[in-house]
mmCIF file with all atom_site columns, C-alpha atoms in Angstrom:
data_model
loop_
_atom_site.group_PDB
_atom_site.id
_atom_site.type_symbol
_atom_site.label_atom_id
_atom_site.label_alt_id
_atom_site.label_comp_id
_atom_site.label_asym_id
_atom_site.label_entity_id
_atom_site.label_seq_id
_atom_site.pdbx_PDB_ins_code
_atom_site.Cartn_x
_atom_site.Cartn_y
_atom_site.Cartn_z
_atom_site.occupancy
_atom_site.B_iso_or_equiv
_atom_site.pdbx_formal_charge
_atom_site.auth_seq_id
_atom_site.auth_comp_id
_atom_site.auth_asym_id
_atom_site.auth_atom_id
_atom_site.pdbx_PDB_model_num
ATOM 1  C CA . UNK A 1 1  ? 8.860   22.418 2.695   1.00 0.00 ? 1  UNK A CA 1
ATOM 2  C CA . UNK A 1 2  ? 7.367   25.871 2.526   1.00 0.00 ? 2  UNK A CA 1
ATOM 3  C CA . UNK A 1 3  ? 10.511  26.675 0.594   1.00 0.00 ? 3  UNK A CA 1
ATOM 4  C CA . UNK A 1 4  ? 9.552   29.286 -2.026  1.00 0.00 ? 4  UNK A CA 1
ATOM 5  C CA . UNK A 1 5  ? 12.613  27.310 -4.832  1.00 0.00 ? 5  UNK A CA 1
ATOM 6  C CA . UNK A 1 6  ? 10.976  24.144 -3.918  1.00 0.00 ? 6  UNK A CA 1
ATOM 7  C CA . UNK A 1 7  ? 7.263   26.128 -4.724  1.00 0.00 ? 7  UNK A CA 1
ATOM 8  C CA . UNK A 1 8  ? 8.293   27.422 -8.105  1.00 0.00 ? 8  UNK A CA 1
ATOM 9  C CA . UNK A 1 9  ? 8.382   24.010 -9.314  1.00 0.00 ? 9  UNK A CA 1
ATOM 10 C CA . UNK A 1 10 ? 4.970   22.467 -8.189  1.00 0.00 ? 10 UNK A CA 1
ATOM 11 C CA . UNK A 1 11 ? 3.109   22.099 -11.725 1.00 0.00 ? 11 UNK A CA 1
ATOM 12 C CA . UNK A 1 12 ? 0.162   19.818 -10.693 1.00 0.00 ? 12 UNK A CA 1
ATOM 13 C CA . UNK A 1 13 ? -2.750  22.061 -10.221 1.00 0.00 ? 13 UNK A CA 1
ATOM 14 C CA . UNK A 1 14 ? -4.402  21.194 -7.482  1.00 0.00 ? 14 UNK A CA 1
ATOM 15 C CA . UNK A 1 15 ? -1.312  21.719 -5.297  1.00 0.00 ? 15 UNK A CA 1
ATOM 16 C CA . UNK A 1 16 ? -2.476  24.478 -2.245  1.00 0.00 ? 16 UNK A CA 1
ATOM 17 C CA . UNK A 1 17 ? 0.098   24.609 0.319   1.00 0.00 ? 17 UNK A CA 1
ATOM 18 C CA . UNK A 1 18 ? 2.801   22.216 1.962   1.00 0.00 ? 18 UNK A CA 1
ATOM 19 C CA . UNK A 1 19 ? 4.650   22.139 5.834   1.00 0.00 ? 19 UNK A CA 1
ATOM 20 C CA . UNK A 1 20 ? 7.768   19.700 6.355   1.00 0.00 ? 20 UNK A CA 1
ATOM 21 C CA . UNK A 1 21 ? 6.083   16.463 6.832   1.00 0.00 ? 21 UNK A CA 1
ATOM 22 C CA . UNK A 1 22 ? 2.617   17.381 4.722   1.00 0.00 ? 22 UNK A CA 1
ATOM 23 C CA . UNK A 1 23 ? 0.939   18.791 1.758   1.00 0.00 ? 23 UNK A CA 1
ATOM 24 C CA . UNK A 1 24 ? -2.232  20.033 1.126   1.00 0.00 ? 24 UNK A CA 1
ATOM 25 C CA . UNK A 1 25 ? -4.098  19.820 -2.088  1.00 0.00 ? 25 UNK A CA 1
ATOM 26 C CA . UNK A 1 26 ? -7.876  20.462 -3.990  1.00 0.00 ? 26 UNK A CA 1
ATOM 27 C CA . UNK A 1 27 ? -10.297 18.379 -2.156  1.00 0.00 ? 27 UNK A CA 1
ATOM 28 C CA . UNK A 1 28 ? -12.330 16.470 -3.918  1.00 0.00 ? 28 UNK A CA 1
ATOM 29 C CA . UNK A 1 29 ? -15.639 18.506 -2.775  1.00 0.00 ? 29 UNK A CA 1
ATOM 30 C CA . UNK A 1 30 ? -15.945 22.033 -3.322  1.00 0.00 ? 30 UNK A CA 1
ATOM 31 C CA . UNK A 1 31 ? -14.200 24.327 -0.701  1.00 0.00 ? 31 UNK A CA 1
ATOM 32 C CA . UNK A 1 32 ? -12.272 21.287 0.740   1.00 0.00 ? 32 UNK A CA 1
ATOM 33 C CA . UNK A 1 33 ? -8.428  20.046 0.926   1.00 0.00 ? 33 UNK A CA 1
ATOM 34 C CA . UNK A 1 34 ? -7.160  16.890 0.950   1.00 0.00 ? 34 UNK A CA 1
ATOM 35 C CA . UNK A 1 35 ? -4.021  16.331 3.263   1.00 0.00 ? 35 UNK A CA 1
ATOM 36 C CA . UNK A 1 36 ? -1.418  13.965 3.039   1.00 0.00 ? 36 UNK A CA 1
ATOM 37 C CA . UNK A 1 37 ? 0.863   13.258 5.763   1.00 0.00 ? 37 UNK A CA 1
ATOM 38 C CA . UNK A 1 38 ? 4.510   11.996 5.573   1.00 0.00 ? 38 UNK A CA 1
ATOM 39 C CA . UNK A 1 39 ? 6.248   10.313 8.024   1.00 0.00 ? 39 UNK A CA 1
ATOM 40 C CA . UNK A 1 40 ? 9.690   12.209 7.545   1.00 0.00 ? 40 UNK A CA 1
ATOM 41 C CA . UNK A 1 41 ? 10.669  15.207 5.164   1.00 0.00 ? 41 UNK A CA 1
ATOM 42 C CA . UNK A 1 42 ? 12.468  13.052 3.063   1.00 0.00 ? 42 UNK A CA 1
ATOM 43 C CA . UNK A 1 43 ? 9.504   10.588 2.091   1.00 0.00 ? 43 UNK A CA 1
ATOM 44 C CA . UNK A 1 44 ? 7.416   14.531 1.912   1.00 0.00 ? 44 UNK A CA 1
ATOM 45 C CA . UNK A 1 45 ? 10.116  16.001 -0.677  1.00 0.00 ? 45 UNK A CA 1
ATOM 46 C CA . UNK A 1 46 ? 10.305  12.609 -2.873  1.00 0.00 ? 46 UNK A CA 1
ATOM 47 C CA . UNK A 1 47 ? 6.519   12.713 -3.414  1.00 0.00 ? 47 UNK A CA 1
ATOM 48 C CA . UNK A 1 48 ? 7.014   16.726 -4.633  1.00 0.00 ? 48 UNK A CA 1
ATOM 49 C CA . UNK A 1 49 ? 9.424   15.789 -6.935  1.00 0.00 ? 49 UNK A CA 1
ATOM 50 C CA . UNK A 1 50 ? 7.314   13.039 -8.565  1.00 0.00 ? 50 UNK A CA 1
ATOM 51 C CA . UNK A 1 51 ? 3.952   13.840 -8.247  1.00 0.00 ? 51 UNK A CA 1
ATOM 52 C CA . UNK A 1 52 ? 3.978   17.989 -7.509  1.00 0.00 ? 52 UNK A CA 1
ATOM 53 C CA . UNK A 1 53 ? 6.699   18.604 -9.636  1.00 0.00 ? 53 UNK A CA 1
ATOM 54 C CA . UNK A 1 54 ? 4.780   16.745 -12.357 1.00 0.00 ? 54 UNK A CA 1
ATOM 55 C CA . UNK A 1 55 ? 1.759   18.690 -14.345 1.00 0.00 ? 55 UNK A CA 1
ATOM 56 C CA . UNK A 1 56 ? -0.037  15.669 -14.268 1.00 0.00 ? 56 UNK A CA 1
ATOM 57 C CA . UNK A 1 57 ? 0.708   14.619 -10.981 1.00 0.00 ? 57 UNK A CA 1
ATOM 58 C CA . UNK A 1 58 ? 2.858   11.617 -11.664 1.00 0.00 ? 58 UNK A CA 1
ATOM 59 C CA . UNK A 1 59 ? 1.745   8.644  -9.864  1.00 0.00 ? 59 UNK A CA 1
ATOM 60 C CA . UNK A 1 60 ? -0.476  10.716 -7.113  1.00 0.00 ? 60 UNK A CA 1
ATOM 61 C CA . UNK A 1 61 ? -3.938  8.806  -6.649  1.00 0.00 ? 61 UNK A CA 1
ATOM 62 C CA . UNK A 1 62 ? -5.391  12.601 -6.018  1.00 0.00 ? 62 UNK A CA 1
ATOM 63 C CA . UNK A 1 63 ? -4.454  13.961 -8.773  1.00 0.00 ? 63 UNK A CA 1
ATOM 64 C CA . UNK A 1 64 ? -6.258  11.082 -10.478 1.00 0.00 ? 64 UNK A CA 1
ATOM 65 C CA . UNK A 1 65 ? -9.212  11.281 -8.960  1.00 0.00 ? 65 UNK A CA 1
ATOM 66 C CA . UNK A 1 66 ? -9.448  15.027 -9.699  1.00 0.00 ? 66 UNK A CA 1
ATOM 67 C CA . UNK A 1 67 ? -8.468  14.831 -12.911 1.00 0.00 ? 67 UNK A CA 1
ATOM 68 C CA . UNK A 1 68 ? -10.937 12.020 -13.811 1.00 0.00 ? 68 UNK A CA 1
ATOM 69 C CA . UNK A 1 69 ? -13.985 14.587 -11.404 1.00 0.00 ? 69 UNK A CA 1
ATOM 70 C CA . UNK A 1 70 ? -12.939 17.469 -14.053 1.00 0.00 ? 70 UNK A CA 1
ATOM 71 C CA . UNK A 1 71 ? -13.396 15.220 -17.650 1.00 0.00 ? 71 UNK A CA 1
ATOM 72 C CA . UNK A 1 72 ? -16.627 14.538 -15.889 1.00 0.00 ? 72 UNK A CA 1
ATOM 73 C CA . UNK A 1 73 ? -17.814 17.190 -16.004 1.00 0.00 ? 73 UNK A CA 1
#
């Protein structure tokens, strides 16, 4: 997935980094990452394209969580 067309459209900000089968985002404590594994590409790129792809996330419980950590605070 480290395609750089498939990288210009990741929107959610706590997006770091992805591989093929994985993507790595903001942990929820400071200086960490949260991984999430995939057990193909395909099920990898469907979760970009409604939850990266997404400024809000979409539907990603991460995003959530670090949304909700930020209004927090």
């Amino acid at each position: 997935m480290s395609n750089k067309n498939e990288e210009a459209n990741i929107r959610c900000p706590f997006y770091l980094r992805s591989s093929a089968q994985r993507i790595c985002c903001e942990g929820y404590i400071k200086g960490t990452c949260m991984i999430t594994s995939f057990p193909d590409k395909k099920s990898a790129a469907i979760h970009m394209q409604t939850c990266c792809f997404l400024a809000d996330g979409g539907h990603c419980q991460f995003a959530r969580m670090l949304y909700d950590k930020y209004e927090k605070n």
